[in-house]
Short mmCIF file of C-alpha atoms in Angstrom, two decimals:
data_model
loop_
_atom_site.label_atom_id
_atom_site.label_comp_id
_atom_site.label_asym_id
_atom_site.label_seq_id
_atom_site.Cartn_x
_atom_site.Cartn_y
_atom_site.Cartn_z
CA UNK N 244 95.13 59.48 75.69
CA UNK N 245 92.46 57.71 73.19
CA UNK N 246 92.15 53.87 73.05
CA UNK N 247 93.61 53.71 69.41
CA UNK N 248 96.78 56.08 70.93
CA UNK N 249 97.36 53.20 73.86
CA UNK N 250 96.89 50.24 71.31
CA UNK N 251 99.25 52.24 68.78
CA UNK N 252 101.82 52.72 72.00
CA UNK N 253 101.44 49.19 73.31
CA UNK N 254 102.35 47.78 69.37
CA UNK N 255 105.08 49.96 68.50
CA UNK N 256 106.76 49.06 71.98
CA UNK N 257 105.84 44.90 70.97
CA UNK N 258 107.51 45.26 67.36
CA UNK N 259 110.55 47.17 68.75
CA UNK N 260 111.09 44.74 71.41
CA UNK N 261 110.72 41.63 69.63
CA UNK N 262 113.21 42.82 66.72
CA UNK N 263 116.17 41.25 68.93
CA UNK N 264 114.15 37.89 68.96
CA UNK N 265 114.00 37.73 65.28
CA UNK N 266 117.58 39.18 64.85
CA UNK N 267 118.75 36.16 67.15
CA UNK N 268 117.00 33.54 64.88
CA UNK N 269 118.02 35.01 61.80
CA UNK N 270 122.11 34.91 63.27
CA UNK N 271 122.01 31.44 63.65
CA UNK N 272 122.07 30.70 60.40
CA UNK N 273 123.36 33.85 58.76
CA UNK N 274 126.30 36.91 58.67
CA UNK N 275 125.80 39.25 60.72
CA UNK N 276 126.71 42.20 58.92
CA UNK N 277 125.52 41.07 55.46
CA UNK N 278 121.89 40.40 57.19
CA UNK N 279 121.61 43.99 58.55
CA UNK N 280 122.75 45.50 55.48
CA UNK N 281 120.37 43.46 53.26
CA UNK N 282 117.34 44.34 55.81
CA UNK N 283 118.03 47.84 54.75
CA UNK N 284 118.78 47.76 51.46
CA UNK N 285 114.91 46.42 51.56
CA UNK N 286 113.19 48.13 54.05
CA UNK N 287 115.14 51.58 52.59
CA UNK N 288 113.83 50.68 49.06
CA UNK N 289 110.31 50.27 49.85
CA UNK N 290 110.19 53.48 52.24
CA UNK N 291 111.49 55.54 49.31
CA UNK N 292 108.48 53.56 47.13
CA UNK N 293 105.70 54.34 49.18
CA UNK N 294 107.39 58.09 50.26
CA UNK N 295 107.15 58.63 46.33
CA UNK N 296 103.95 57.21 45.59
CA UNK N 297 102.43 59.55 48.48
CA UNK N 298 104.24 62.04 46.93
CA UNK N 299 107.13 63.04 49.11
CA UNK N 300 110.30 64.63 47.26
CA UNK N 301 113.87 62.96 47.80
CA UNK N 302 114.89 66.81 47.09
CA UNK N 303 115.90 67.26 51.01
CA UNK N 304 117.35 70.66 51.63
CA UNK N 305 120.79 70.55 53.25
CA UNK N 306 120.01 70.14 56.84
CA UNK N 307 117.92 67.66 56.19
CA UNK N 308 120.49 65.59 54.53
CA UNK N 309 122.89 66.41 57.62
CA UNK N 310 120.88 65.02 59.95
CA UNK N 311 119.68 61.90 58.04
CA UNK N 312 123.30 60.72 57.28
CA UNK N 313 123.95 61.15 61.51
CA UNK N 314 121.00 58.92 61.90
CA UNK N 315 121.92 56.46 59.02
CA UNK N 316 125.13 56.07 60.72
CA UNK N 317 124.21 56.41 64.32
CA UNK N 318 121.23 54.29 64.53
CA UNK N 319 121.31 51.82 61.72
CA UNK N 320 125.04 51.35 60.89
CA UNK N 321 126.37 51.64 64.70
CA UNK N 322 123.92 50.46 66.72
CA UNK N 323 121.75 48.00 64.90
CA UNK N 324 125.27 46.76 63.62
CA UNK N 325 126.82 46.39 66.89
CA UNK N 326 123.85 44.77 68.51
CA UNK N 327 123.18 42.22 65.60
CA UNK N 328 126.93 41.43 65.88
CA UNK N 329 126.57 41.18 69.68
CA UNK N 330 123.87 38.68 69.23
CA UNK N 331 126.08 35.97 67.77
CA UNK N 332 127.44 35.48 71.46
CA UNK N 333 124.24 36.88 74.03
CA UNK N 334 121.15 36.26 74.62
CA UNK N 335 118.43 38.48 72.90
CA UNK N 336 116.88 38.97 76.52
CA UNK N 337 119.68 40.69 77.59
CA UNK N 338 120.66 42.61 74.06
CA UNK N 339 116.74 44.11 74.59
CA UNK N 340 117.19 44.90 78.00
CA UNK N 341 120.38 46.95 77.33
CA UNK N 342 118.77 48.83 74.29
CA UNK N 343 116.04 49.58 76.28
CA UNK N 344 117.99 51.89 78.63
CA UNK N 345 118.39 54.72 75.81
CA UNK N 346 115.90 56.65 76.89
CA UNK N 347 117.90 56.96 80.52
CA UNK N 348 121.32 57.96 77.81
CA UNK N 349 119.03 60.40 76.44
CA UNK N 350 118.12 61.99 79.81
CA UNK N 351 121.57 61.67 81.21
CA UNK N 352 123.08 63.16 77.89
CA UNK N 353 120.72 65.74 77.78
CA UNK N 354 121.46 66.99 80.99
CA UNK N 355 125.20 66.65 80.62
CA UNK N 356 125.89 67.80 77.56
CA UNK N 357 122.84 69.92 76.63
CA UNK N 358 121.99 71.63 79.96
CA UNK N 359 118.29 70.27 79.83
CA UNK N 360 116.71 70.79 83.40
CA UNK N 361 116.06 67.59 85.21
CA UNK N 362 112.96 67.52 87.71
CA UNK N 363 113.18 65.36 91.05
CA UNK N 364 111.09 62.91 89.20
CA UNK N 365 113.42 62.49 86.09
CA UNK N 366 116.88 62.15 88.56
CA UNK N 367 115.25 59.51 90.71
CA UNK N 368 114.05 57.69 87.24
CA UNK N 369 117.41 58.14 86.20
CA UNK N 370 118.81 57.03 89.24
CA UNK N 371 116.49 53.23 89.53
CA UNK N 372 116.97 52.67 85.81
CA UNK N 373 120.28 52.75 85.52
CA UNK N 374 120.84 50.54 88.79
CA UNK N 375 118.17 47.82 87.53
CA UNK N 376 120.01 48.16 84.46
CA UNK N 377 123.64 47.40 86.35
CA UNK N 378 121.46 44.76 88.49
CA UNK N 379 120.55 42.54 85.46
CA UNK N 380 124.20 43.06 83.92
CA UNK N 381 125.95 42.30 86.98
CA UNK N 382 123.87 39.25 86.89
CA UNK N 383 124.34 38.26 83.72
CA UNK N 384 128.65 39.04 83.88
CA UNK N 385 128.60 36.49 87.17
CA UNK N 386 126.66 33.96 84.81
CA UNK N 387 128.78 33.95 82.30
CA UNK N 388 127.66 36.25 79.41
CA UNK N 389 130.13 37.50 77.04
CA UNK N 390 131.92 40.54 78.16
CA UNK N 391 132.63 41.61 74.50
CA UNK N 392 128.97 41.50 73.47
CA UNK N 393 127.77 43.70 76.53
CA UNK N 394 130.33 46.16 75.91
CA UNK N 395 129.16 45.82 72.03
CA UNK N 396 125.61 46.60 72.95
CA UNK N 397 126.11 49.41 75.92
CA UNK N 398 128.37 50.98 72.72
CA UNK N 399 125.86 50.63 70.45
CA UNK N 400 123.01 52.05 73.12
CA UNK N 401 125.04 54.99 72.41
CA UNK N 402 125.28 55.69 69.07
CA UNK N 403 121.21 55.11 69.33
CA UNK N 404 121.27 58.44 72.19
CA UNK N 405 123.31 59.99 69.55
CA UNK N 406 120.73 59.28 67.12
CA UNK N 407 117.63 60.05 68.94
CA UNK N 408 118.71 63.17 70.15
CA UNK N 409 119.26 64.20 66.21
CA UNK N 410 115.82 62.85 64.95
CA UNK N 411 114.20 66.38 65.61
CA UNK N 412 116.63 67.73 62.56
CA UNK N 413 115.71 64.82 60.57
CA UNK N 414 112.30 64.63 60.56
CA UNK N 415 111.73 68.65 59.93
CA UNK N 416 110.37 69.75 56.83
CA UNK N 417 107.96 67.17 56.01
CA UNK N 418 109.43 64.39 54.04
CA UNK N 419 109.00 61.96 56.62
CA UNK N 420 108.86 58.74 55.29
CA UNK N 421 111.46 59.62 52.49
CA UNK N 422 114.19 60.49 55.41
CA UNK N 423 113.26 57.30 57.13
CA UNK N 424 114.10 55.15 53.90
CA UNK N 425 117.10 57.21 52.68
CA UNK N 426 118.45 56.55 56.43
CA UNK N 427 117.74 53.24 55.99
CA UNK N 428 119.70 53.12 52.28
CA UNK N 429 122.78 55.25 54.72
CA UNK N 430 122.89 52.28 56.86
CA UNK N 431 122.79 49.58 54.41
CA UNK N 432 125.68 51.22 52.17
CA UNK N 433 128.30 51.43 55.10
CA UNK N 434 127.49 47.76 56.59
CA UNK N 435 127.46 46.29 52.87
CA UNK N 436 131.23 48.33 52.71
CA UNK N 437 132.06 46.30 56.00
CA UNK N 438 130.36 42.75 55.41
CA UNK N 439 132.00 42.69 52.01
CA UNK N 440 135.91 43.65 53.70
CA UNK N 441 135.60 41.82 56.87
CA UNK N 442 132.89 38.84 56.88
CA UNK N 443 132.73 35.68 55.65
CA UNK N 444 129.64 34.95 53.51
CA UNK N 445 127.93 31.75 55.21
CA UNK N 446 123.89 31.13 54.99
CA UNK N 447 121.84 27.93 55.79
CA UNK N 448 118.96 28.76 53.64
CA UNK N 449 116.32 27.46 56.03
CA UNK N 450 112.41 28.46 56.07
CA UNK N 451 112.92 30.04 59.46
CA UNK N 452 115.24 32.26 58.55
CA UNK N 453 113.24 33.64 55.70
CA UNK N 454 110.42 34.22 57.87
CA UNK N 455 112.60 35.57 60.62
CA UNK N 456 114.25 37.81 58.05
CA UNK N 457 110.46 39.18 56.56
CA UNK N 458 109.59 39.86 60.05
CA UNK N 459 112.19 41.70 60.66
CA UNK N 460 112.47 44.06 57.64
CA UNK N 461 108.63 43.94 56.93
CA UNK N 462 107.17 44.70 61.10
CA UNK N 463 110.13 45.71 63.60
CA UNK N 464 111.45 47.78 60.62
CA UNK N 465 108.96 49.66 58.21
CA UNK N 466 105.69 48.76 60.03
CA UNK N 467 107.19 49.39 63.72
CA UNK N 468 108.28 53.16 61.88
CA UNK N 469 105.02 53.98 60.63
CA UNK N 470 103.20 53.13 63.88
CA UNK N 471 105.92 55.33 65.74
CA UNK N 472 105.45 58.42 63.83
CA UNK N 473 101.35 57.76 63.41
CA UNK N 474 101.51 57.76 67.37
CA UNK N 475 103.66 60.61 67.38
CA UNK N 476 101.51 62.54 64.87
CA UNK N 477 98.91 62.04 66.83
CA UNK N 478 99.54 62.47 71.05
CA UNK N 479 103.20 64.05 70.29
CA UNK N 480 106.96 62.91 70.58
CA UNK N 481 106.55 63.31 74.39
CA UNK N 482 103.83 61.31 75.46
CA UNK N 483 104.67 58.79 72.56
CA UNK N 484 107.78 58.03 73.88
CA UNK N 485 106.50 56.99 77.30
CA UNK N 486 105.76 53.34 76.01
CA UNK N 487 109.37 53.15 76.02
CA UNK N 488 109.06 51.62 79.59
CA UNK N 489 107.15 48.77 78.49
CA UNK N 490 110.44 47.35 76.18
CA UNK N 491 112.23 45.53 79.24
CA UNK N 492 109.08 43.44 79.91
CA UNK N 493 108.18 42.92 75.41
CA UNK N 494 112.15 41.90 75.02
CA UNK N 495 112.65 39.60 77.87
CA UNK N 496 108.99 37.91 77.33
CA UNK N 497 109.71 37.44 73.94
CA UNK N 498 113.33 35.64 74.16
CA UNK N 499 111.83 33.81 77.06
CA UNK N 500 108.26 32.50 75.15
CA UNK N 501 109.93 32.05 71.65
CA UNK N 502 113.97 30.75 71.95
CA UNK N 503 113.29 29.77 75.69
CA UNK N 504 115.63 32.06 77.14
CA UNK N 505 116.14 31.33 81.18
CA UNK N 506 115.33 34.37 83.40
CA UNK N 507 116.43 34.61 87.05
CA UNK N 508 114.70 36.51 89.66
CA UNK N 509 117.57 38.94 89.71
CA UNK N 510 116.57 39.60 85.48
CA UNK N 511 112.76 40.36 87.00
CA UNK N 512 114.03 42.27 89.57
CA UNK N 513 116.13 44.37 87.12
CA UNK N 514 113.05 44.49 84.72
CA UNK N 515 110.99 45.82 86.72
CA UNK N 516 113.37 48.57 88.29
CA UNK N 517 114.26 49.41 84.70
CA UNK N 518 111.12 49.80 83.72
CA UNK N 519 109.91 52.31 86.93
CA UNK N 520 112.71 54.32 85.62
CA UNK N 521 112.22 54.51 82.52
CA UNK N 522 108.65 55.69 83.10
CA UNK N 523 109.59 58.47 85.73
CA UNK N 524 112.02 59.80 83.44
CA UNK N 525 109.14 59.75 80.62
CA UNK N 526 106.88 61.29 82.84
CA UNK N 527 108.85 63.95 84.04
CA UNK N 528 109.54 64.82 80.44
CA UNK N 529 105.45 64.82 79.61
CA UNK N 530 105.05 67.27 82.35
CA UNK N 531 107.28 69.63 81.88
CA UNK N 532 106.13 69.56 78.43
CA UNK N 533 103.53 72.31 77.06
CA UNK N 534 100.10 71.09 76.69
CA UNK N 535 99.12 69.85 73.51
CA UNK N 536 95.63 68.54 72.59
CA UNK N 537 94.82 65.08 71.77
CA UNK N 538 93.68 63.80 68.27
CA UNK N 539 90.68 62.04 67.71
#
């Protein structure tokens, strides 16, 4: 792995983690709901822009258009809706730490439900990230945190396994960019359809917000997706996703530097479990993988 693949890795894994961060700040002073659905609306509009003026075609053939309304729904409208709704009563720490454990879903689902092979590796990944996951919740339940909001999240973790293991589909046939904003527009539809029938309309116009809300629709959305699928393009989907492990550490640093979130030793403890699993699990995946050579 080249030096611009690990710096690519290392920033994709920052911006995804430090979305919950910005989705916390932006909460505070806004709906829910309405927020998510406007982040989309933008993030979807400019995707289509830029797929056009590179000269992708929103002509997707019919699988395509399958897959990219699961993944509208799965990713954007269920999880990213149940986490930012989560957020009004938990800490982004924990919402980060709990998102981060979708690539141990994937693995588990995979097995279960696809009858994907799982080396010794991947099963004792499996097996320390989902108990430094339970550690840090089981922490966080006997401190207090909001019962409804975990179960809003673990929910929402999900619909996200449900969506990753569909992104294959979705991004076949070229057209990448132009999936990722009509997704996007998927999203934004169905949580505008909700905001509108079930959430009051509330917003303390503050100059926080508005940058919270740009760096959330402008980096952790359309800039964190273009570094993804540049880093996929150019080590593969396997490999790339092995910087999954470092999102535990990113979210919790994050909430911690930048709302002062408190963090026990039990929460390190639980990090750094999480994170071993996550990484055998990515691992075991990468070698059982065929080889595939390196860009440069």
């Amino acid at each position: 792995m080249d030096l611009r693949a690990l710096l690519l890795g290392v920033s994709f894994a920052f911006m995804w983690s430090s979305a919950f961060t910005s989705a916390r700040i932006i909460l505070v002073d806004a709906p829910p709901i309405a927020a998510l659905s406007l982040r989309f609306l933008v993030s979807g509009l400019l995707g289509v822009l830029i797929a056009r003026a590179l000269g992708q075609s929103w002509r997707l053939d019919r699988r395509q258009w399958r897959a990219t309304l699961v993944f509208g729904i799965c990713q954007n409208a269920l999880y990213l809706g149940l986490f930012f709704y989560a957020m009004q009563t938990i800490e982004a720490s924990l919402a980060s730490i709990i998102a981060a454990a979708m690539p141990l879903f994937v693995g588990l689902a995979g097995w279960i439900f696809l009858g994907d092979r799982l080396s010794g590796m991947a099963i004792v990944g499996l097996v320390l990230g989902l108990c430094g996951t339970a550690l840090i919740l089981g922490s966080r339940l006997t401190g207090g945190a909001d019962l409804t909001g975990i179960a809003a999240c673990i929910l929402g973790t999900l619909a996200l396994t449900i969506a990753t293991l569909s992104v294959g589909r979705a991004s076949t046939g070229g057209n990448v960019l132009m999936v990722v904003g009509m997704q996007m527009l998927v999203g934004s539809a169905i949580l505008a359809i909700v905001a509108i029938l079930f959430e009051p309309w509330h917003v303390v116009w503050s100059a926080q917000l508005v940058l919270a809300f740009l760096y959330t629709t402008l980096i952790s959305g359309l800039l964190a997706t273009w570094v993804w699928f540049t880093l996929v393009n150019r080590i593969g989907a396997v490999r790339a996703a092995t910087f999954h492990f470092l999102n535990p550490f990113f979210g919790v640093a994050i909430a911690t530097l930048v709302l002062g979130e408190k963090i026990g030793l039990l929460d390190i403890t639980g990090v750094c479990i999480t994170m071993i699993g996550i990484l055998a699990v990515q691992l075991s995946k990468q070698a059982g993988a065929p080889g595939m050579p390196e860009k440069t």
